[in-house]
mmCIF file of C-alpha atoms in Angstrom:
data_model
loop_
_atom_site.group_PDB
_atom_site.id
_atom_site.type_symbol
_atom_site.label_atom_id
_atom_site.label_comp_id
_atom_site.label_asym_id
_atom_site.label_seq_id
_atom_site.Cartn_x
_atom_site.Cartn_y
_atom_site.Cartn_z
ATOM 1 C CA MET A 37 10.364 -9.953 6.221
ATOM 2 C CA ARG A 38 7.926 -7.056 6.291
ATOM 3 C CA VAL A 39 4.214 -7.621 6.837
ATOM 4 C CA GLN A 40 1.919 -4.703 6.209
ATOM 5 C CA PRO A 41 -0.799 -4.049 8.797
ATOM 6 C CA ILE A 42 -4.412 -3.674 7.711
ATOM 7 C CA SER A 43 -4.202 0.118 8.113
ATOM 8 C CA ALA A 44 -1.293 0.292 5.707
ATOM 9 C CA LEU A 45 -2.984 -2.000 3.226
ATOM 10 C CA LEU A 46 -6.183 0.029 3.229
ATOM 11 C CA ALA A 47 -4.193 3.162 2.463
ATOM 12 C CA CYS A 48 -2.997 1.658 -0.803
ATOM 13 C CA GLY A 49 -5.784 2.187 -3.319
ATOM 14 C CA PHE A 50 -3.644 0.721 -6.139
ATOM 15 C CA VAL A 51 -4.043 -2.772 -4.800
ATOM 16 C CA LEU A 52 -6.988 -2.827 -2.442
ATOM 17 C CA SER A 53 -10.691 -2.901 -3.021
ATOM 18 C CA LEU A 54 -12.238 0.100 -1.268
ATOM 19 C CA SER A 55 -15.890 -0.884 -1.638
ATOM 20 C CA PRO A 56 -17.551 -4.137 -0.630
ATOM 21 C CA ARG A 57 -18.226 -6.815 -3.181
ATOM 22 C CA THR A 58 -20.841 -9.370 -2.392
ATOM 23 C CA PRO A 59 -19.532 -12.924 -2.665
ATOM 24 C CA LYS A 60 -21.424 -15.147 -5.064
ATOM 25 C CA PRO A 61 -22.192 -18.498 -3.480
ATOM 26 C CA SER A 62 -22.232 -21.571 -5.658
ATOM 27 C CA GLN A 63 -22.880 -25.250 -5.195
ATOM 28 C CA SER A 64 -19.193 -25.881 -4.513
ATOM 29 C CA GLN A 65 -18.879 -22.927 -2.137
ATOM 30 C CA PRO A 66 -21.914 -22.034 -0.030
ATOM 31 C CA ALA A 67 -22.484 -18.577 1.352
ATOM 32 C CA ALA A 68 -20.680 -17.708 4.573
ATOM 33 C CA GLN A 69 -22.535 -18.688 7.710
ATOM 34 C CA SER A 70 -24.157 -15.626 9.227
ATOM 35 C CA GLN A 71 -26.325 -16.813 12.107
ATOM 36 C CA PRO A 72 -25.553 -20.407 13.050
ATOM 37 C CA SER A 73 -27.725 -22.073 15.628
ATOM 38 C CA ASN A 74 -27.856 -25.129 17.793
ATOM 39 C CA PRO A 75 -31.115 -27.056 17.666
ATOM 40 C CA HIS A 76 -30.629 -27.928 21.326
ATOM 41 C CA SER A 77 -30.375 -24.255 22.430
ATOM 42 C CA PRO A 78 -33.425 -22.177 21.386
ATOM 43 C CA SER A 79 -31.868 -18.965 22.736
ATOM 44 C CA SER A 80 -28.731 -19.242 20.600
ATOM 45 C CA ASP A 81 -30.196 -17.329 17.640
ATOM 46 C CA SER A 82 -30.842 -14.231 19.736
ATOM 47 C CA ASP A 83 -27.433 -14.596 21.393
ATOM 48 C CA PHE A 84 -25.747 -14.662 17.997
ATOM 49 C CA GLU A 85 -27.778 -11.656 16.856
ATOM 50 C CA GLN A 86 -26.588 -9.736 19.901
ATOM 51 C CA ALA A 87 -22.967 -10.680 19.183
ATOM 52 C CA HIS A 88 -23.352 -9.591 15.554
ATOM 53 C CA ARG A 89 -24.750 -6.220 16.603
ATOM 54 C CA LEU A 90 -21.808 -5.689 18.917
ATOM 55 C CA LEU A 91 -19.370 -6.599 16.150
ATOM 56 C CA GLN A 92 -21.025 -4.144 13.760
ATOM 57 C CA GLN A 93 -20.654 -1.454 16.414
ATOM 58 C CA GLY A 94 -16.946 -2.216 16.760
ATOM 59 C CA LYS A 95 -17.378 -3.521 20.310
ATOM 60 C CA TYR A 96 -15.142 -6.524 19.751
ATOM 61 C CA ASP A 97 -14.439 -7.433 23.369
ATOM 62 C CA GLU A 98 -18.132 -7.402 24.229
ATOM 63 C CA ALA A 99 -18.981 -9.437 21.133
ATOM 64 C CA LEU A 100 -16.305 -11.986 21.994
ATOM 65 C CA ALA A 101 -17.577 -12.184 25.565
ATOM 66 C CA ALA A 102 -21.067 -12.937 24.233
ATOM 67 C CA LEU A 103 -19.731 -15.609 21.874
ATOM 68 C CA HIS A 104 -17.628 -17.227 24.581
ATOM 69 C CA ASP A 105 -20.708 -17.235 26.812
ATOM 70 C CA ILE A 106 -22.468 -19.291 24.155
ATOM 71 C CA GLU A 107 -19.393 -21.519 23.962
ATOM 72 C CA SER A 108 -19.455 -22.185 27.697
ATOM 73 C CA LYS A 109 -23.229 -22.767 27.885
ATOM 74 C CA HIS A 110 -23.652 -24.679 24.634
ATOM 75 C CA PRO A 111 -20.333 -26.295 23.643
ATOM 76 C CA GLY A 112 -20.337 -27.707 20.147
ATOM 77 C CA THR A 113 -22.769 -25.126 18.791
ATOM 78 C CA GLU A 114 -22.679 -25.380 15.022
ATOM 79 C CA GLY A 115 -20.879 -22.445 13.386
ATOM 80 C CA LEU A 116 -19.508 -21.037 16.639
ATOM 81 C CA PRO A 117 -15.813 -21.474 15.669
ATOM 82 C CA HIS A 118 -16.567 -19.516 12.487
ATOM 83 C CA GLU A 119 -18.109 -16.651 14.449
ATOM 84 C CA LEU A 120 -15.282 -16.562 16.982
ATOM 85 C CA GLY A 121 -12.668 -16.678 14.234
ATOM 86 C CA VAL A 122 -14.268 -13.768 12.369
ATOM 87 C CA ALA A 123 -14.573 -11.772 15.605
ATOM 88 C CA TYR A 124 -10.929 -12.298 16.525
ATOM 89 C CA TYR A 125 -9.913 -11.397 12.965
ATOM 90 C CA LYS A 126 -11.828 -8.125 13.184
ATOM 91 C CA LYS A 127 -10.196 -7.435 16.537
ATOM 92 C CA ALA A 128 -6.786 -8.030 14.872
ATOM 93 C CA ASP A 129 -5.962 -10.854 17.298
ATOM 94 C CA TYR A 130 -4.706 -13.051 14.489
ATOM 95 C CA LEU A 131 -3.244 -15.925 16.510
ATOM 96 C CA LYS A 132 -6.574 -16.582 18.231
ATOM 97 C CA ALA A 133 -8.360 -16.071 14.924
ATOM 98 C CA ILE A 134 -6.169 -18.792 13.397
ATOM 99 C CA ALA A 135 -7.069 -21.255 16.159
ATOM 100 C CA TYR A 136 -10.825 -20.801 15.698
ATOM 101 C CA LEU A 137 -10.759 -20.497 11.912
ATOM 102 C CA LYS A 138 -8.928 -23.833 11.728
ATOM 103 C CA LYS A 139 -11.771 -25.367 13.727
ATOM 104 C CA ALA A 140 -14.302 -23.692 11.432
ATOM 105 C CA ARG A 141 -12.531 -25.125 8.384
ATOM 106 C CA ASP A 142 -12.480 -28.595 9.937
ATOM 107 C CA GLU A 143 -16.175 -28.296 10.789
ATOM 108 C CA ASN A 144 -17.048 -27.183 7.253
ATOM 109 C CA PRO A 145 -14.289 -27.460 4.593
ATOM 110 C CA GLU A 146 -16.521 -25.517 2.177
ATOM 111 C CA ASP A 147 -16.712 -22.478 4.477
ATOM 112 C CA GLY A 148 -15.012 -20.135 2.040
ATOM 113 C CA GLU A 149 -15.013 -17.114 4.303
ATOM 114 C CA ALA A 150 -13.317 -19.011 7.153
ATOM 115 C CA VAL A 151 -10.692 -20.428 4.789
ATOM 116 C CA GLN A 152 -9.923 -17.019 3.328
ATOM 117 C CA LEU A 153 -9.732 -15.302 6.718
ATOM 118 C CA LEU A 154 -7.475 -18.117 7.913
ATOM 119 C CA GLY A 155 -5.055 -17.342 5.093
ATOM 120 C CA LEU A 156 -5.183 -13.614 5.806
ATOM 121 C CA SER A 157 -4.665 -14.226 9.520
ATOM 122 C CA PHE A 158 -1.587 -16.330 8.781
ATOM 123 C CA TYR A 159 -0.214 -13.499 6.628
ATOM 124 C CA LEU A 160 -0.948 -10.784 9.183
ATOM 125 C CA ALA A 161 0.583 -12.938 11.926
ATOM 126 C CA GLY A 162 3.830 -12.983 9.942
ATOM 127 C CA ARG A 163 3.437 -16.477 8.503
ATOM 128 C CA PRO A 164 3.120 -15.936 4.717
ATOM 129 C CA ALA A 165 4.168 -19.488 3.827
ATOM 130 C CA ASP A 166 1.215 -20.876 5.813
ATOM 131 C CA ALA A 167 -1.112 -18.320 4.226
ATOM 132 C CA ILE A 168 -0.575 -19.507 0.665
ATOM 133 C CA ALA A 169 -2.543 -22.776 0.695
ATOM 134 C CA PRO A 170 -5.821 -21.359 2.085
ATOM 135 C CA LEU A 171 -5.581 -18.245 -0.084
ATOM 136 C CA GLU A 172 -4.982 -20.374 -3.165
ATOM 137 C CA LYS A 173 -8.092 -22.372 -2.314
ATOM 138 C CA VAL A 174 -10.349 -19.360 -1.889
ATOM 139 C CA GLN A 175 -9.747 -16.233 -3.925
ATOM 140 C CA THR A 176 -13.289 -14.886 -3.815
ATOM 141 C CA TRP A 177 -13.452 -11.610 -1.898
ATOM 142 C CA PHE A 178 -15.505 -11.502 1.306
ATOM 143 C CA PRO A 179 -16.488 -8.141 2.870
ATOM 144 C CA SER A 180 -15.355 -9.206 6.352
ATOM 145 C CA ALA A 181 -11.766 -9.482 5.108
ATOM 146 C CA ASN A 182 -11.428 -5.739 4.373
ATOM 147 C CA VAL A 183 -8.661 -6.481 1.860
ATOM 148 C CA ASP A 184 -8.404 -8.229 -1.483
ATOM 149 C CA ALA A 185 -7.094 -11.737 -0.857
ATOM 150 C CA ALA A 186 -5.684 -11.993 -4.398
ATOM 151 C CA TYR A 187 -3.284 -9.156 -3.606
ATOM 152 C CA ILE A 188 -2.250 -10.710 -0.291
ATOM 153 C CA LEU A 189 -1.646 -14.030 -2.048
ATOM 154 C CA GLY A 190 0.729 -12.303 -4.458
ATOM 155 C CA ILE A 191 2.546 -10.629 -1.573
ATOM 156 C CA CYS A 192 2.889 -13.987 0.201
ATOM 157 C CA TYR A 193 4.496 -15.436 -2.916
ATOM 158 C CA ILE A 194 6.930 -12.495 -2.967
ATOM 159 C CA GLN A 195 7.819 -12.914 0.688
ATOM 160 C CA THR A 196 8.493 -16.597 0.152
ATOM 161 C CA LYS A 197 10.531 -15.683 -2.976
ATOM 162 C CA ASP A 198 8.207 -17.541 -5.332
ATOM 163 C CA TYR A 199 8.324 -14.794 -7.942
ATOM 164 C CA PRO A 200 6.754 -16.685 -10.895
ATOM 165 C CA HIS A 201 3.655 -17.493 -8.862
ATOM 166 C CA ALA A 202 3.562 -13.894 -7.632
ATOM 167 C CA ARG A 203 3.553 -12.759 -11.241
ATOM 168 C CA GLY A 204 0.705 -15.145 -11.984
ATOM 169 C CA ALA A 205 -1.325 -13.829 -9.050
ATOM 170 C CA PHE A 206 -0.897 -10.192 -10.064
ATOM 171 C CA ALA A 207 -1.569 -11.001 -13.714
ATOM 172 C CA LYS A 208 -4.856 -12.605 -12.708
ATOM 173 C CA MET A 209 -5.659 -9.653 -10.468
ATOM 174 C CA PHE A 210 -5.182 -7.178 -13.323
ATOM 175 C CA GLY A 211 -6.630 -9.409 -16.029
ATOM 176 C CA VAL A 212 -3.513 -9.811 -18.201
ATOM 177 C CA SER A 213 -1.465 -12.757 -19.390
ATOM 178 C CA ALA A 214 1.122 -14.019 -16.902
ATOM 179 C CA ASP A 215 3.777 -13.883 -19.627
ATOM 180 C CA SER A 216 2.931 -10.355 -20.785
ATOM 181 C CA ALA A 217 5.093 -7.279 -20.374
ATOM 182 C CA ALA A 218 2.346 -5.762 -18.221
ATOM 183 C CA SER A 219 2.456 -8.659 -15.751
ATOM 184 C CA TYR A 220 6.217 -8.211 -15.335
ATOM 185 C CA LEU A 221 5.727 -4.478 -14.801
ATOM 186 C CA PHE A 222 2.954 -4.962 -12.215
ATOM 187 C CA THR A 223 5.089 -7.494 -10.367
ATOM 188 C CA ALA A 224 8.141 -5.214 -10.517
ATOM 189 C CA ARG A 225 6.133 -2.435 -8.891
ATOM 190 C CA MET A 226 4.896 -4.783 -6.148
ATOM 191 C CA LEU A 227 8.425 -6.108 -5.604
ATOM 192 C CA LEU A 228 9.727 -2.565 -5.182
ATOM 193 C CA ARG A 229 6.985 -1.804 -2.677
ATOM 194 C CA GLN A 230 8.110 -4.837 -0.659
ATOM 195 C CA ASP A 231 11.765 -3.708 -0.783
ATOM 196 C CA PHE A 232 12.831 -6.406 -3.255
ATOM 197 C CA GLY A 233 14.745 -3.866 -5.353
ATOM 198 C CA PRO A 234 17.142 -6.135 -7.302
ATOM 199 C CA VAL A 235 14.355 -8.503 -8.369
ATOM 200 C CA ALA A 236 12.137 -5.510 -9.185
ATOM 201 C CA GLU A 237 14.815 -4.211 -11.535
ATOM 202 C CA GLU A 238 15.133 -7.632 -13.164
ATOM 203 C CA TYR A 239 11.375 -7.788 -13.745
ATOM 204 C CA ALA A 240 11.213 -4.216 -15.054
ATOM 205 C CA GLN A 241 14.019 -5.027 -17.488
ATOM 206 C CA LYS A 242 12.074 -8.103 -18.591
ATOM 207 C CA ALA A 243 8.986 -5.962 -19.182
ATOM 208 C CA VAL A 244 11.024 -3.615 -21.393
ATOM 209 C CA SER A 245 12.583 -6.511 -23.296
ATOM 210 C CA ILE A 246 9.108 -7.880 -24.090
ATOM 211 C CA ASP A 247 7.644 -4.478 -24.997
ATOM 212 C CA PRO A 248 10.114 -1.561 -25.254
ATOM 213 C CA LYS A 249 7.191 0.850 -25.693
ATOM 214 C CA LEU A 250 5.304 -0.199 -22.577
ATOM 215 C CA PRO A 251 4.312 2.972 -20.668
ATOM 216 C CA LEU A 252 5.838 3.385 -17.172
ATOM 217 C CA ALA A 253 8.370 0.549 -17.535
ATOM 218 C CA HIS A 254 11.226 2.942 -18.297
ATOM 219 C CA PHE A 255 9.958 5.236 -15.554
ATOM 220 C CA LEU A 256 10.206 2.445 -12.989
ATOM 221 C CA LEU A 257 13.732 1.622 -14.130
ATOM 222 C CA GLY A 258 14.607 5.293 -13.827
ATOM 223 C CA GLU A 259 13.295 5.366 -10.266
ATOM 224 C CA LEU A 260 15.391 2.337 -9.385
ATOM 225 C CA HIS A 261 18.532 3.871 -10.887
ATOM 226 C CA LEU A 262 17.866 7.191 -9.147
ATOM 227 C CA TYR A 263 17.459 5.415 -5.811
ATOM 228 C CA HIS A 264 20.898 3.863 -6.281
ATOM 229 C CA SER A 265 22.365 7.226 -7.422
ATOM 230 C CA LYS A 266 23.041 5.886 -10.928
ATOM 231 C CA ILE A 267 22.323 9.286 -12.433
ATOM 232 C CA PRO A 268 23.286 8.730 -16.113
ATOM 233 C CA GLU A 269 21.237 5.513 -16.218
ATOM 234 C CA ALA A 270 18.292 7.233 -14.528
ATOM 235 C CA VAL A 271 18.411 10.161 -16.951
ATOM 236 C CA ASP A 272 18.435 7.773 -19.904
ATOM 237 C CA GLU A 273 15.397 5.849 -18.666
ATOM 238 C CA PHE A 274 13.374 8.976 -17.823
ATOM 239 C CA GLN A 275 14.126 10.408 -21.259
ATOM 240 C CA LYS A 276 12.939 7.169 -22.872
ATOM 241 C CA GLU A 277 9.758 7.335 -20.812
ATOM 242 C CA LEU A 278 9.076 10.908 -21.965
ATOM 243 C CA GLN A 279 9.551 9.884 -25.589
ATOM 244 C CA LEU A 280 6.804 7.297 -25.129
ATOM 245 C CA ASN A 281 4.683 9.177 -22.610
ATOM 246 C CA PRO A 282 5.232 12.960 -23.082
ATOM 247 C CA GLY A 283 2.211 13.912 -20.995
ATOM 248 C CA TYR A 284 3.341 12.115 -17.836
ATOM 249 C CA ALA A 285 4.128 14.817 -15.269
ATOM 250 C CA PRO A 286 6.042 12.610 -12.770
ATOM 251 C CA ALA A 287 8.615 11.738 -15.461
ATOM 252 C CA TYR A 288 9.530 15.428 -15.852
ATOM 253 C CA TYR A 289 9.742 15.745 -12.062
ATOM 254 C CA LYS A 290 11.995 12.708 -11.633
ATOM 255 C CA LEU A 291 14.220 13.722 -14.541
ATOM 256 C CA ALA A 292 14.539 17.151 -12.930
ATOM 257 C CA ASP A 293 15.498 15.448 -9.679
ATOM 258 C CA ALA A 294 18.267 13.572 -11.497
ATOM 259 C CA TYR A 295 19.571 16.763 -13.111
ATOM 260 C CA SER A 296 19.484 18.646 -9.802
ATOM 261 C CA ARG A 297 21.736 16.008 -8.249
ATOM 262 C CA ILE A 298 24.437 16.769 -10.812
ATOM 263 C CA GLN A 299 23.833 20.532 -10.432
ATOM 264 C CA LYS A 300 22.189 21.058 -13.815
ATOM 265 C CA PHE A 301 19.812 23.536 -12.228
ATOM 266 C CA ASP A 302 18.648 25.345 -15.380
ATOM 267 C CA GLU A 303 17.592 22.061 -16.992
ATOM 268 C CA ALA A 304 15.963 20.953 -13.761
ATOM 269 C CA GLU A 305 13.981 24.211 -13.476
ATOM 270 C CA GLN A 306 12.666 23.885 -17.021
ATOM 271 C CA LEU A 307 11.560 20.300 -16.445
ATOM 272 C CA LEU A 308 9.902 21.163 -13.135
ATOM 273 C CA GLN A 309 7.928 23.929 -14.797
ATOM 274 C CA ARG A 310 6.645 21.412 -17.341
ATOM 275 C CA SER A 311 5.711 19.000 -14.579
ATOM 276 C CA ILE A 312 3.765 21.723 -12.774
ATOM 277 C CA TRP A 313 2.014 22.789 -15.973
ATOM 278 C CA LEU A 314 0.834 19.214 -16.455
ATOM 279 C CA ASP A 315 -0.090 18.618 -12.805
ATOM 280 C CA SER A 316 -0.380 21.513 -10.373
ATOM 281 C CA THR A 317 -1.748 19.321 -7.559
ATOM 282 C CA SER A 318 1.487 17.514 -6.629
ATOM 283 C CA THR A 319 3.696 19.098 -3.969
ATOM 284 C CA GLY A 320 6.922 17.309 -4.979
ATOM 285 C CA PRO A 321 7.724 19.517 -8.003
ATOM 286 C CA TYR A 322 7.062 22.698 -6.019
ATOM 287 C CA ILE A 323 9.382 21.576 -3.215
ATOM 288 C CA LEU A 324 12.149 20.626 -5.641
ATOM 289 C CA MET A 325 11.604 23.861 -7.567
ATOM 290 C CA GLY A 326 12.068 25.825 -4.355
ATOM 291 C CA LYS A 327 15.297 23.956 -3.677
ATOM 292 C CA VAL A 328 16.572 24.488 -7.244
ATOM 293 C CA LEU A 329 15.728 28.209 -7.211
ATOM 294 C CA ALA A 330 17.527 28.622 -3.888
ATOM 295 C CA LYS A 331 20.597 26.886 -5.355
ATOM 296 C CA LYS A 332 20.473 29.311 -8.294
ATOM 297 C CA GLY A 333 20.399 32.270 -5.905
ATOM 298 C CA GLU A 334 16.809 33.197 -6.775
ATOM 299 C CA THR A 335 15.806 33.176 -3.127
ATOM 300 C CA GLU A 336 12.693 35.363 -3.323
ATOM 301 C CA LEU A 337 11.243 33.096 -5.999
ATOM 302 C CA ALA A 338 12.218 30.074 -3.910
ATOM 303 C CA VAL A 339 10.294 31.491 -0.935
ATOM 304 C CA ARG A 340 7.121 31.996 -2.980
ATOM 305 C CA THR A 341 7.381 28.511 -4.456
ATOM 306 C CA LEU A 342 7.893 26.893 -1.039
ATOM 307 C CA GLN A 343 4.991 28.872 0.397
ATOM 308 C CA ARG A 344 2.833 27.427 -2.374
ATOM 309 C CA ALA A 345 4.004 23.930 -1.440
ATOM 310 C CA LEU A 346 3.140 24.556 2.216
ATOM 311 C CA ALA A 347 -0.311 25.826 1.291
ATOM 312 C CA MET A 348 -0.862 22.421 -0.324
ATOM 313 C CA ASP A 349 0.814 20.326 2.389
ATOM 314 C CA PRO A 350 1.335 22.281 5.650
ATOM 315 C CA ASN A 351 2.419 19.226 7.643
ATOM 316 C CA ASN A 352 5.359 18.351 5.406
ATOM 317 C CA PRO A 353 8.616 19.167 7.255
ATOM 318 C CA ILE A 354 10.766 19.408 4.112
ATOM 319 C CA PRO A 355 9.338 22.675 2.681
ATOM 320 C CA HIS A 356 9.347 24.190 6.179
ATOM 321 C CA HIS A 357 13.051 23.365 6.477
ATOM 322 C CA LEU A 358 13.885 24.698 3.007
ATOM 323 C CA LEU A 359 11.830 27.813 3.651
ATOM 324 C CA GLY A 360 13.706 28.366 6.906
ATOM 325 C CA GLN A 361 17.015 28.162 5.043
ATOM 326 C CA ALA A 362 15.760 30.595 2.397
ATOM 327 C CA TYR A 363 14.616 33.091 5.054
ATOM 328 C CA ARG A 364 18.025 32.806 6.701
ATOM 329 C CA ASP A 365 19.719 33.595 3.373
ATOM 330 C CA LEU A 366 17.494 36.683 3.096
ATOM 331 C CA GLY A 367 18.439 37.813 6.591
ATOM 332 C CA ARG A 368 14.964 37.198 8.006
ATOM 333 C CA ALA A 369 16.209 35.519 11.174
ATOM 334 C CA GLU A 370 12.889 35.448 13.036
ATOM 335 C CA ASP A 371 11.032 33.864 10.110
ATOM 336 C CA ALA A 372 13.877 31.396 9.615
ATOM 337 C CA GLU A 373 13.826 30.345 13.265
ATOM 338 C CA ARG A 374 10.059 29.835 13.147
ATOM 339 C CA GLU A 375 10.117 27.633 10.047
ATOM 340 C CA LEU A 376 13.087 25.562 11.192
ATOM 341 C CA LYS A 377 11.379 25.007 14.550
ATOM 342 C CA VAL A 378 8.169 23.852 12.841
ATOM 343 C CA ALA A 379 10.184 21.517 10.601
ATOM 344 C CA ALA A 380 11.914 19.972 13.624
ATOM 345 C CA GLN A 381 8.585 19.497 15.420
ATOM 346 C CA LEU A 382 6.984 17.824 12.399
ATOM 347 C CA GLU A 383 10.003 15.541 11.908
ATOM 348 C CA GLU A 384 9.869 14.533 15.567
ATOM 349 C CA ARG A 385 6.151 13.848 15.317
ATOM 350 C CA GLN A 386 6.612 11.696 12.227
ATOM 351 C CA SER A 387 9.483 9.716 13.741
ATOM 352 C CA ALA A 388 7.349 9.029 16.821
ATOM 353 C CA LYS A 389 4.634 7.352 14.747
ATOM 354 C CA PRO A 390 4.689 3.534 14.863
#
């Protein structure tokens, strides 16, 4: 079971909210507690303010020390479990966050922020089944969470293999009917991202059966077939996608990839050129074009194409490696050695990343 860290989630703009949304308190769900106080400890307000300042500065250990100081001096201070739970959540110490957020929920069952962060902490601690109930209860987004809880709820359903509820969560997130072709397509994409390939294919097929003209459904099926080296099936799906969506550059690129795998290099080159005409900002088509041109024996053209790819993405080891091979074919041994060395260094650096 794979649980994505916050850093990985924030990198995914497709599913995460990148700008804060202010929660709207109501009678049934009051605003999150910001500066709780104890009537028996007049200094607690200033102590909480100090802890909040430290949290805003990212000084989590110091903020927690200040909050625990309040805990030791004034046990039972109203709202303190909430503050400690939020602080531990921000520090990414999810097990301790769970302990305090449970207390905050018991102290105030209508504390929406504590309930939501409890669900997110369960998920990030690798306990998606426990995360579902609190996330179902509170789906309003709170800025302290840093992620959209509706998305995490859908992922929890996937990880517990409750696919119909996952589809419902994503449908709600994107504002479509849970039984629509779009909801099946959204869920298929999320399933693929979570490495649930067979179910993703089933859901993509369902999307196509509901609406054969749904954009990107055939493309997703093509990607799945290509991943499993089912080249004829992949070609068929990419061609269907281009009939429906002729301006979609990635479909030309992926169809070219399929053709290159069965050594139809002329067809692949033509499709890659179309992909580049439609979108000159993506490095993938340039890299594949360099590879295809090298296979066709057009090595000088391959070198120029791979140099263009490296100008766009200098830290990608693949074009460095292909460029090194092309230089070697041209007899430029020194250039070849340099590029192959850079490729090896970049690959080693990437493999060393957690």
